[in-house]
Amino acid sequence: GESVGLHLPTLSVQEGDNSIINCAYSNSASDYFIWYKQESGKGPQFIIDIRSNMDKRQGQRVTVLLNKTVKHLSLQIAATQPGDSAVYFCAETPTSGTYKYIFGTGTRLKVLA
Amino acid sequence: DAGVIQSPRHEVTEMGQEVTLRCKPISGHDYLFWYRQTMMRGLELLIYFNNNVPIDDSGMPEDRFSAKMPNASFSTLKIQPSEPRDSAVYFCASSAYEKLFFGSGTQLSVL
């Protein structure tokens, strides 16, 4: 029979619109967070990072927001393009300097033409 | 820089056979990580090295898995004997300071 796997949440966005991808992290002591993008058949690619002493950081077309009170991280992509279609993962490091990243299950972003 | 290089890209083997996955990290990076990705469990950290020394191998599933880093430019992940449940994509990543750079992965199928 068909194997049961992780059900990736999917976000469908019209080309040109803004996308918001959310992530709930597990450890209130985590102090460093990264967003990765994974295209089909490729390894995860770094997008943007943020430390726990910040609540917002901006890159090119991307913004990461961190809400430590509710342990929530979000990635905003402005003017979403077809090339943004991928699976997006957040990752946290529970303890500074351990490099023991914990990855979320991911969100699939589909950009509709 | 060519990035993290993994080989082979695809490996198909039969249950019981030995499998060796290879990784060349980015030059100058002093951390190297091995991850496994499956539909069931997502991305799992298996082991990571710092300056060629294994730091944390608590994610290695069982004794059938072993990893080595004989020098700063090469690492191997070996599975012996392989089992069908080992089928997954195995990623190697390297880092100089917190940001991980991933290779393209090895798609392993154990029949």
mmCIF file of N, CA and C in Angstrom, chain B:
data_model
loop_
_atom_site.group_PDB
_atom_site.id
_atom_site.type_symbol
_atom_site.label_atom_id
_atom_site.label_comp_id
_atom_site.label_asym_id
_atom_site.label_seq_id
_atom_site.Cartn_x
_atom_site.Cartn_y
_atom_site.Cartn_z
ATOM 1 N N ASP B 1 33.951 29.021 -6.101
ATOM 2 C CA ASP B 1 33.974 27.775 -5.346
ATOM 3 C C ASP B 1 32.890 26.843 -5.887
ATOM 4 N N ALA B 2 33.196 25.546 -5.971
ATOM 5 C CA ALA B 2 32.262 24.597 -6.554
ATOM 6 C C ALA B 2 31.151 24.226 -5.586
ATOM 7 N N GLY B 3 31.236 24.604 -4.344
ATOM 8 C CA GLY B 3 30.236 24.215 -3.378
ATOM 9 C C GLY B 3 30.546 22.849 -2.811
ATOM 10 N N VAL B 4 29.614 22.317 -2.039
ATOM 11 C CA VAL B 4 29.764 20.991 -1.456
ATOM 12 C C VAL B 4 29.496 19.956 -2.555
ATOM 13 N N ILE B 5 30.413 19.033 -2.692
ATOM 14 C CA ILE B 5 30.291 18.035 -3.762
ATOM 15 C C ILE B 5 30.044 16.666 -3.159
ATOM 16 N N GLN B 6 28.980 16.036 -3.611
ATOM 17 C CA GLN B 6 28.643 14.705 -3.139
ATOM 18 C C GLN B 6 28.664 13.717 -4.297
ATOM 19 N N SER B 7 29.055 12.492 -3.968
ATOM 20 C CA SER B 7 28.986 11.420 -4.964
ATOM 21 C C SER B 7 28.673 10.099 -4.279
ATOM 22 N N PRO B 8 27.994 9.194 -4.976
ATOM 23 C CA PRO B 8 27.361 9.422 -6.270
ATOM 24 C C PRO B 8 26.078 10.231 -6.125
ATOM 25 N N ARG B 9 25.470 10.650 -7.196
ATOM 26 C CA ARG B 9 24.191 11.349 -7.147
ATOM 27 C C ARG B 9 23.063 10.365 -6.912
ATOM 28 N N HIS B 10 23.216 9.188 -7.475
ATOM 29 C CA HIS B 10 22.210 8.142 -7.304
ATOM 30 C C HIS B 10 22.928 6.825 -7.026
ATOM 31 N N GLU B 11 22.347 6.047 -6.122
ATOM 32 C CA GLU B 11 22.916 4.742 -5.807
ATOM 33 C C GLU B 11 21.766 3.766 -5.620
ATOM 34 N N VAL B 12 21.802 2.703 -6.393
ATOM 35 C CA VAL B 12 20.820 1.637 -6.246
ATOM 36 C C VAL B 12 21.580 0.383 -5.862
ATOM 37 N N THR B 13 21.186 -0.243 -4.783
ATOM 38 C CA THR B 13 21.907 -1.418 -4.316
ATOM 39 C C THR B 13 20.912 -2.428 -3.757
ATOM 40 N N GLU B 14 21.407 -3.584 -3.495
ATOM 41 C CA GLU B 14 20.559 -4.637 -2.938
ATOM 42 C C GLU B 14 20.779 -4.758 -1.438
ATOM 43 N N MET B 15 19.749 -5.134 -0.771
ATOM 44 C CA MET B 15 19.820 -5.328 0.668
ATOM 45 C C MET B 15 21.019 -6.197 1.035
ATOM 46 N N GLY B 16 21.737 -5.760 2.065
ATOM 47 C CA GLY B 16 22.890 -6.516 2.520
ATOM 48 C C GLY B 16 24.216 -6.003 1.993
ATOM 49 N N GLN B 17 24.166 -5.211 0.945
ATOM 50 C CA GLN B 17 25.389 -4.681 0.360
ATOM 51 C C GLN B 17 25.896 -3.480 1.155
ATOM 52 N N GLU B 18 27.192 -3.243 1.018
ATOM 53 C CA GLU B 18 27.807 -2.065 1.633
ATOM 54 C C GLU B 18 27.640 -0.865 0.710
ATOM 55 N N VAL B 19 27.317 0.269 1.300
ATOM 56 C CA VAL B 19 27.153 1.507 0.533
ATOM 57 C C VAL B 19 28.071 2.564 1.125
ATOM 58 N N THR B 20 28.780 3.263 0.275
ATOM 59 C CA THR B 20 29.645 4.355 0.725
ATOM 60 C C THR B 20 29.280 5.635 -0.006
ATOM 61 N N LEU B 21 28.934 6.636 0.761
ATOM 62 C CA LEU B 21 28.606 7.951 0.211
ATOM 63 C C LEU B 21 29.770 8.884 0.509
ATOM 64 N N ARG B 22 30.041 9.774 -0.427
ATOM 65 C CA ARG B 22 31.224 10.617 -0.319
ATOM 66 C C ARG B 22 30.873 12.089 -0.360
ATOM 67 N N CYS B 23 31.717 12.876 0.300
ATOM 68 C CA CYS B 23 31.457 14.311 0.375
ATOM 69 C C CYS B 23 32.763 15.091 0.399
ATOM 70 N N LYS B 24 32.791 16.140 -0.392
ATOM 71 C CA LYS B 24 33.905 17.098 -0.354
ATOM 72 C C LYS B 24 33.324 18.430 0.087
ATOM 73 N N PRO B 25 33.687 18.907 1.288
ATOM 74 C CA PRO B 25 33.115 20.179 1.763
ATOM 75 C C PRO B 25 33.741 21.374 1.049
ATOM 76 N N ILE B 26 33.171 22.529 1.304
ATOM 77 C CA ILE B 26 33.735 23.763 0.772
ATOM 78 C C ILE B 26 35.062 24.031 1.466
ATOM 79 N N SER B 27 36.056 24.379 0.693
ATOM 80 C CA SER B 27 37.384 24.633 1.234
ATOM 81 C C SER B 27 37.336 25.735 2.286
ATOM 82 N N GLY B 28 37.964 25.459 3.431
ATOM 83 C CA GLY B 28 37.991 26.452 4.496
ATOM 84 C C GLY B 28 36.903 26.272 5.538
ATOM 85 N N HIS B 29 35.896 25.466 5.217
ATOM 86 C CA HIS B 29 34.840 25.200 6.191
ATOM 87 C C HIS B 29 35.330 24.170 7.199
ATOM 88 N N ASP B 30 35.105 24.436 8.484
ATOM 89 C CA ASP B 30 35.614 23.531 9.497
ATOM 90 C C ASP B 30 34.541 22.642 10.120
ATOM 91 N N TYR B 31 33.294 22.803 9.658
ATOM 92 C CA TYR B 31 32.223 21.920 10.120
ATOM 93 C C TYR B 31 31.674 21.145 8.936
ATOM 94 N N LEU B 32 31.382 19.870 9.195
ATOM 95 C CA LEU B 32 30.775 19.039 8.163
ATOM 96 C C LEU B 32 29.655 18.221 8.796
ATOM 97 N N PHE B 33 28.532 18.174 8.069
ATOM 98 C CA PHE B 33 27.323 17.541 8.584
ATOM 99 C C PHE B 33 26.827 16.493 7.586
ATOM 100 N N TRP B 34 26.256 15.429 8.113
ATOM 101 C CA TRP B 34 25.536 14.452 7.292
ATOM 102 C C TRP B 34 24.071 14.445 7.739
ATOM 103 N N TYR B 35 23.181 14.664 6.780
ATOM 104 C CA TYR B 35 21.742 14.645 7.016
ATOM 105 C C TYR B 35 21.104 13.572 6.158
ATOM 106 N N ARG B 36 19.954 13.096 6.620
ATOM 107 C CA ARG B 36 19.148 12.160 5.845
ATOM 108 C C ARG B 36 17.760 12.775 5.694
ATOM 109 N N GLN B 37 17.211 12.683 4.492
ATOM 110 C CA GLN B 37 15.877 13.237 4.245
ATOM 111 C C GLN B 37 14.953 12.155 3.720
ATOM 112 N N THR B 38 13.839 11.977 4.406
ATOM 113 C CA THR B 38 12.806 11.035 3.969
ATOM 114 C C THR B 38 11.448 11.704 4.069
ATOM 115 N N MET B 39 10.479 11.147 3.376
ATOM 116 C CA MET B 39 9.126 11.684 3.466
ATOM 117 C C MET B 39 8.577 11.494 4.874
ATOM 118 N N MET B 40 8.951 10.403 5.509
ATOM 119 C CA MET B 40 8.395 10.095 6.832
ATOM 120 C C MET B 40 8.951 11.006 7.924
ATOM 121 N N ARG B 41 10.239 11.308 7.848
ATOM 122 C CA ARG B 41 10.896 11.967 8.979
ATOM 123 C C ARG B 41 11.514 13.323 8.639
ATOM 124 N N GLY B 42 11.413 13.724 7.392
ATOM 125 C CA GLY B 42 11.985 15.011 7.021
ATOM 126 C C GLY B 42 13.507 14.977 7.042
ATOM 127 N N LEU B 43 14.119 16.104 7.382
ATOM 128 C CA LEU B 43 15.576 16.238 7.436
ATOM 129 C C LEU B 43 16.070 15.898 8.834
ATOM 130 N N GLU B 44 16.909 14.869 8.921
ATOM 131 C CA GLU B 44 17.447 14.436 10.214
ATOM 132 C C GLU B 44 18.960 14.577 10.213
ATOM 133 N N LEU B 45 19.495 15.138 11.275
ATOM 134 C CA LEU B 45 20.940 15.210 11.426
ATOM 135 C C LEU B 45 21.453 13.861 11.894
ATOM 136 N N LEU B 46 22.410 13.320 11.169
ATOM 137 C CA LEU B 46 22.983 12.027 11.541
ATOM 138 C C LEU B 46 24.229 12.211 12.406
ATOM 139 N N ILE B 47 25.146 13.062 11.929
ATOM 140 C CA ILE B 47 26.414 13.267 12.606
ATOM 141 C C ILE B 47 27.024 14.561 12.111
ATOM 142 N N TYR B 48 27.840 15.211 12.973
ATOM 143 C CA TYR B 48 28.609 16.324 12.460
ATOM 144 C C TYR B 48 30.016 16.336 13.039
ATOM 145 N N PHE B 49 30.908 16.902 12.255
ATOM 146 C CA PHE B 49 32.330 16.965 12.577
ATOM 147 C C PHE B 49 32.762 18.430 12.709
ATOM 148 N N ASN B 50 33.759 18.638 13.550
ATOM 149 C CA ASN B 50 34.435 19.927 13.622
ATOM 150 C C ASN B 50 35.927 19.661 13.525
ATOM 151 N N ASN B 51 36.564 20.289 12.567
ATOM 152 C CA ASN B 51 37.997 20.053 12.345
ATOM 153 C C ASN B 51 38.307 18.552 12.266
ATOM 154 N N ASN B 52 37.478 17.840 11.529
ATOM 155 C CA ASN B 52 37.652 16.419 11.221
ATOM 156 C C ASN B 52 37.314 15.492 12.391
ATOM 157 N N VAL B 53 36.916 16.048 13.516
ATOM 158 C CA VAL B 53 36.611 15.238 14.695
ATOM 159 C C VAL B 53 35.097 15.118 14.851
ATOM 160 N N PRO B 54 34.563 13.892 15.020
ATOM 161 C CA PRO B 54 33.114 13.771 15.232
ATOM 162 C C PRO B 54 32.710 14.404 16.559
ATOM 163 N N ILE B 55 31.721 15.294 16.494
ATOM 164 C CA ILE B 55 31.278 16.015 17.689
ATOM 165 C C ILE B 55 30.005 15.387 18.263
ATOM 166 N N ASP B 56 29.082 15.052 17.392
ATOM 167 C CA ASP B 56 27.803 14.517 17.845
ATOM 168 C C ASP B 56 27.316 13.497 16.832
ATOM 169 N N ASP B 57 27.243 12.253 17.247
ATOM 170 C CA ASP B 57 26.756 11.191 16.346
ATOM 171 C C ASP B 57 25.468 10.582 16.887
ATOM 172 N N SER B 58 24.777 11.312 17.727
ATOM 173 C CA SER B 58 23.573 10.761 18.365
ATOM 174 C C SER B 58 22.451 10.501 17.360
ATOM 175 N N GLY B 59 22.546 11.080 16.187
ATOM 176 C CA GLY B 59 21.522 10.848 15.177
ATOM 177 C C GLY B 59 21.776 9.648 14.288
ATOM 178 N N MET B 60 22.913 9.025 14.430
ATOM 179 C CA MET B 60 23.211 7.838 13.620
ATOM 180 C C MET B 60 22.260 6.722 14.057
ATOM 181 N N PRO B 61 21.520 6.157 13.111
ATOM 182 C CA PRO B 61 20.442 5.231 13.465
ATOM 183 C C PRO B 61 20.902 3.996 14.237
ATOM 184 N N GLU B 62 21.970 3.411 13.838
ATOM 185 C CA GLU B 62 22.421 2.173 14.476
ATOM 186 C C GLU B 62 23.836 1.870 14.005
ATOM 187 N N ASP B 63 24.363 0.784 14.529
ATOM 188 C CA ASP B 63 25.773 0.470 14.258
ATOM 189 C C ASP B 63 26.062 0.188 12.792
ATOM 190 N N ARG B 64 25.057 -0.004 12.007
ATOM 191 C CA ARG B 64 25.287 -0.249 10.581
ATOM 192 C C ARG B 64 25.801 1.010 9.883
ATOM 193 N N PHE B 65 25.598 2.152 10.527
ATOM 194 C CA PHE B 65 26.020 3.428 9.958
ATOM 195 C C PHE B 65 27.338 3.858 10.604
ATOM 196 N N SER B 66 28.265 4.320 9.766
ATOM 197 C CA SER B 66 29.506 4.882 10.283
ATOM 198 C C SER B 66 29.931 6.030 9.373
ATOM 199 N N ALA B 67 30.612 7.004 9.958
ATOM 200 C CA ALA B 67 31.086 8.151 9.183
ATOM 201 C C ALA B 67 32.514 8.454 9.584
ATOM 202 N N LYS B 68 33.268 8.887 8.594
ATOM 203 C CA LYS B 68 34.665 9.239 8.836
ATOM 204 C C LYS B 68 34.992 10.546 8.138
ATOM 205 N N MET B 69 35.993 11.210 8.672
ATOM 206 C CA MET B 69 36.508 12.412 8.015
ATOM 207 C C MET B 69 38.027 12.379 8.160
ATOM 208 N N PRO B 70 38.698 11.691 7.242
ATOM 209 C CA PRO B 70 40.151 11.511 7.363
ATOM 210 C C PRO B 70 40.949 12.798 7.176
ATOM 211 N N ASN B 71 40.362 13.766 6.467
ATOM 212 C CA ASN B 71 41.038 15.058 6.313
ATOM 213 C C ASN B 71 39.991 16.148 6.064
ATOM 214 N N ALA B 72 40.451 17.364 5.984
ATOM 215 C CA ALA B 72 39.536 18.504 5.906
ATOM 216 C C ALA B 72 38.753 18.579 4.606
ATOM 217 N N SER B 73 39.130 17.788 3.620
ATOM 218 C CA SER B 73 38.470 17.908 2.322
ATOM 219 C C SER B 73 37.699 16.668 1.907
ATOM 220 N N PHE B 74 37.461 15.748 2.856
ATOM 221 C CA PHE B 74 36.795 14.514 2.448
ATOM 222 C C PHE B 74 36.121 13.841 3.634
ATOM 223 N N SER B 75 34.908 13.362 3.382
ATOM 224 C CA SER B 75 34.201 12.592 4.394
ATOM 225 C C SER B 75 33.405 11.481 3.716
ATOM 226 N N THR B 76 33.207 10.402 4.443
ATOM 227 C CA THR B 76 32.395 9.292 3.936
ATOM 228 C C THR B 76 31.346 8.910 4.964
ATOM 229 N N LEU B 77 30.225 8.454 4.449
ATOM 230 C CA LEU B 77 29.174 7.858 5.263
ATOM 231 C C LEU B 77 28.957 6.451 4.718
ATOM 232 N N LYS B 78 29.126 5.474 5.578
ATOM 233 C CA LYS B 78 29.055 4.086 5.135
ATOM 234 C C LYS B 78 27.894 3.376 5.820
ATOM 235 N N ILE B 79 27.209 2.579 5.052
ATOM 236 C CA ILE B 79 26.127 1.745 5.587
ATOM 237 C C ILE B 79 26.460 0.294 5.261
ATOM 238 N N GLN B 80 26.589 -0.513 6.286
ATOM 239 C CA GLN B 80 26.952 -1.908 6.093
ATOM 240 C C GLN B 80 26.378 -2.762 7.223
ATOM 241 N N PRO B 81 25.477 -3.682 6.913
ATOM 242 C CA PRO B 81 24.842 -3.916 5.627
ATOM 243 C C PRO B 81 23.656 -2.978 5.413
ATOM 244 N N SER B 82 23.357 -2.681 4.183
ATOM 245 C CA SER B 82 22.237 -1.780 3.889
ATOM 246 C C SER B 82 20.910 -2.534 3.959
ATOM 247 N N GLU B 83 19.855 -1.789 4.277
ATOM 248 C CA GLU B 83 18.509 -2.349 4.368
ATOM 249 C C GLU B 83 17.548 -1.433 3.594
ATOM 250 N N PRO B 84 16.423 -1.966 3.142
ATOM 251 C CA PRO B 84 15.471 -1.137 2.386
ATOM 252 C C PRO B 84 15.046 0.128 3.117
ATOM 253 N N ARG B 85 14.963 0.076 4.441
ATOM 254 C CA ARG B 85 14.540 1.266 5.198
ATOM 255 C C ARG B 85 15.595 2.362 5.221
ATOM 256 N N ASP B 86 16.762 2.076 4.699
ATOM 257 C CA ASP B 86 17.810 3.100 4.580
ATOM 258 C C ASP B 86 17.602 3.956 3.331
ATOM 259 N N SER B 87 16.663 3.581 2.497
ATOM 260 C CA SER B 87 16.407 4.353 1.279
ATOM 261 C C SER B 87 16.000 5.775 1.641
ATOM 262 N N ALA B 88 16.698 6.734 1.085
ATOM 263 C CA ALA B 88 16.498 8.147 1.440
ATOM 264 C C ALA B 88 17.418 8.985 0.570
ATOM 265 N N VAL B 89 17.323 10.300 0.751
ATOM 266 C CA VAL B 89 18.323 11.197 0.171
ATOM 267 C C VAL B 89 19.261 11.606 1.299
ATOM 268 N N TYR B 90 20.541 11.424 1.075
ATOM 269 C CA TYR B 90 21.546 11.761 2.078
ATOM 270 C C TYR B 90 22.270 13.030 1.636
ATOM 271 N N PHE B 91 22.251 14.014 2.525
ATOM 272 C CA PHE B 91 22.901 15.288 2.220
ATOM 273 C C PHE B 91 24.130 15.474 3.102
ATOM 274 N N CYS B 92 25.111 16.038 2.502
ATOM 275 C CA CYS B 92 26.277 16.518 3.219
ATOM 276 C C CYS B 92 26.201 18.042 3.203
ATOM 277 N N ALA B 93 26.606 18.667 4.290
ATOM 278 C CA ALA B 93 26.632 20.122 4.357
ATOM 279 C C ALA B 93 27.906 20.546 5.062
ATOM 280 N N SER B 94 28.397 21.727 4.736
ATOM 281 C CA SER B 94 29.557 22.248 5.447
ATOM 282 C C SER B 94 29.283 23.675 5.886
ATOM 283 N N SER B 95 30.077 24.128 6.838
ATOM 284 C CA SER B 95 29.847 25.440 7.420
ATOM 285 C C SER B 95 31.163 25.990 7.952
ATOM 286 N N ALA B 96 31.297 27.318 7.816
ATOM 287 C CA ALA B 96 32.423 27.990 8.445
ATOM 288 C C ALA B 96 31.957 28.756 9.667
ATOM 289 N N TYR B 97 30.760 29.285 9.593
ATOM 290 C CA TYR B 97 30.189 30.019 10.712
ATOM 291 C C TYR B 97 28.682 29.997 10.604
ATOM 292 N N GLU B 98 28.091 29.020 11.184
ATOM 293 C CA GLU B 98 26.639 28.876 11.362
ATOM 294 C C GLU B 98 25.854 28.552 10.083
ATOM 295 N N LYS B 99 26.037 29.288 8.994
ATOM 296 C CA LYS B 99 25.254 28.991 7.798
ATOM 297 C C LYS B 99 25.704 27.656 7.210
ATOM 298 N N LEU B 100 24.733 26.797 6.957
ATOM 299 C CA LEU B 100 25.033 25.505 6.335
ATOM 300 C C LEU B 100 24.914 25.618 4.823
ATOM 301 N N PHE B 101 25.865 25.033 4.125
ATOM 302 C CA PHE B 101 25.817 24.950 2.670
ATOM 303 C C PHE B 101 25.706 23.478 2.311
ATOM 304 N N PHE B 102 24.638 23.142 1.626
ATOM 305 C CA PHE B 102 24.335 21.744 1.328
ATOM 306 C C PHE B 102 24.825 21.342 -0.055
ATOM 307 N N GLY B 103 25.173 20.061 -0.161
ATOM 308 C CA GLY B 103 25.419 19.475 -1.466
ATOM 309 C C GLY B 103 24.109 19.102 -2.122
ATOM 310 N N SER B 104 24.208 18.509 -3.303
ATOM 311 C CA SER B 104 23.003 18.139 -4.051
ATOM 312 C C SER B 104 22.389 16.829 -3.593
ATOM 313 N N GLY B 105 23.093 16.114 -2.729
ATOM 314 C CA GLY B 105 22.528 14.903 -2.144
ATOM 315 C C GLY B 105 22.829 13.640 -2.930
ATOM 316 N N THR B 106 22.722 12.519 -2.245
ATOM 317 C CA THR B 106 22.795 11.200 -2.870
ATOM 318 C C THR B 106 21.460 10.513 -2.644
ATOM 319 N N GLN B 107 20.803 10.161 -3.749
ATOM 320 C CA GLN B 107 19.537 9.423 -3.671
ATOM 321 C C GLN B 107 19.874 7.942 -3.560
ATOM 322 N N LEU B 108 19.619 7.350 -2.400
ATOM 323 C CA LEU B 108 19.936 5.946 -2.167
ATOM 324 C C LEU B 108 18.666 5.104 -2.198
ATOM 325 N N SER B 109 18.706 4.078 -3.008
ATOM 326 C CA SER B 109 17.598 3.121 -3.059
ATOM 327 C C SER B 109 18.150 1.744 -2.739
ATOM 328 N N VAL B 110 17.645 1.134 -1.683
ATOM 329 C CA VAL B 110 18.067 -0.207 -1.299
ATOM 330 C C VAL B 110 16.913 -1.169 -1.591
ATOM 331 N N LEU B 111 17.163 -2.089 -2.496
ATOM 332 C CA LEU B 111 16.099 -2.987 -2.955
ATOM 333 C C LEU B 111 16.042 -4.280 -2.138
#
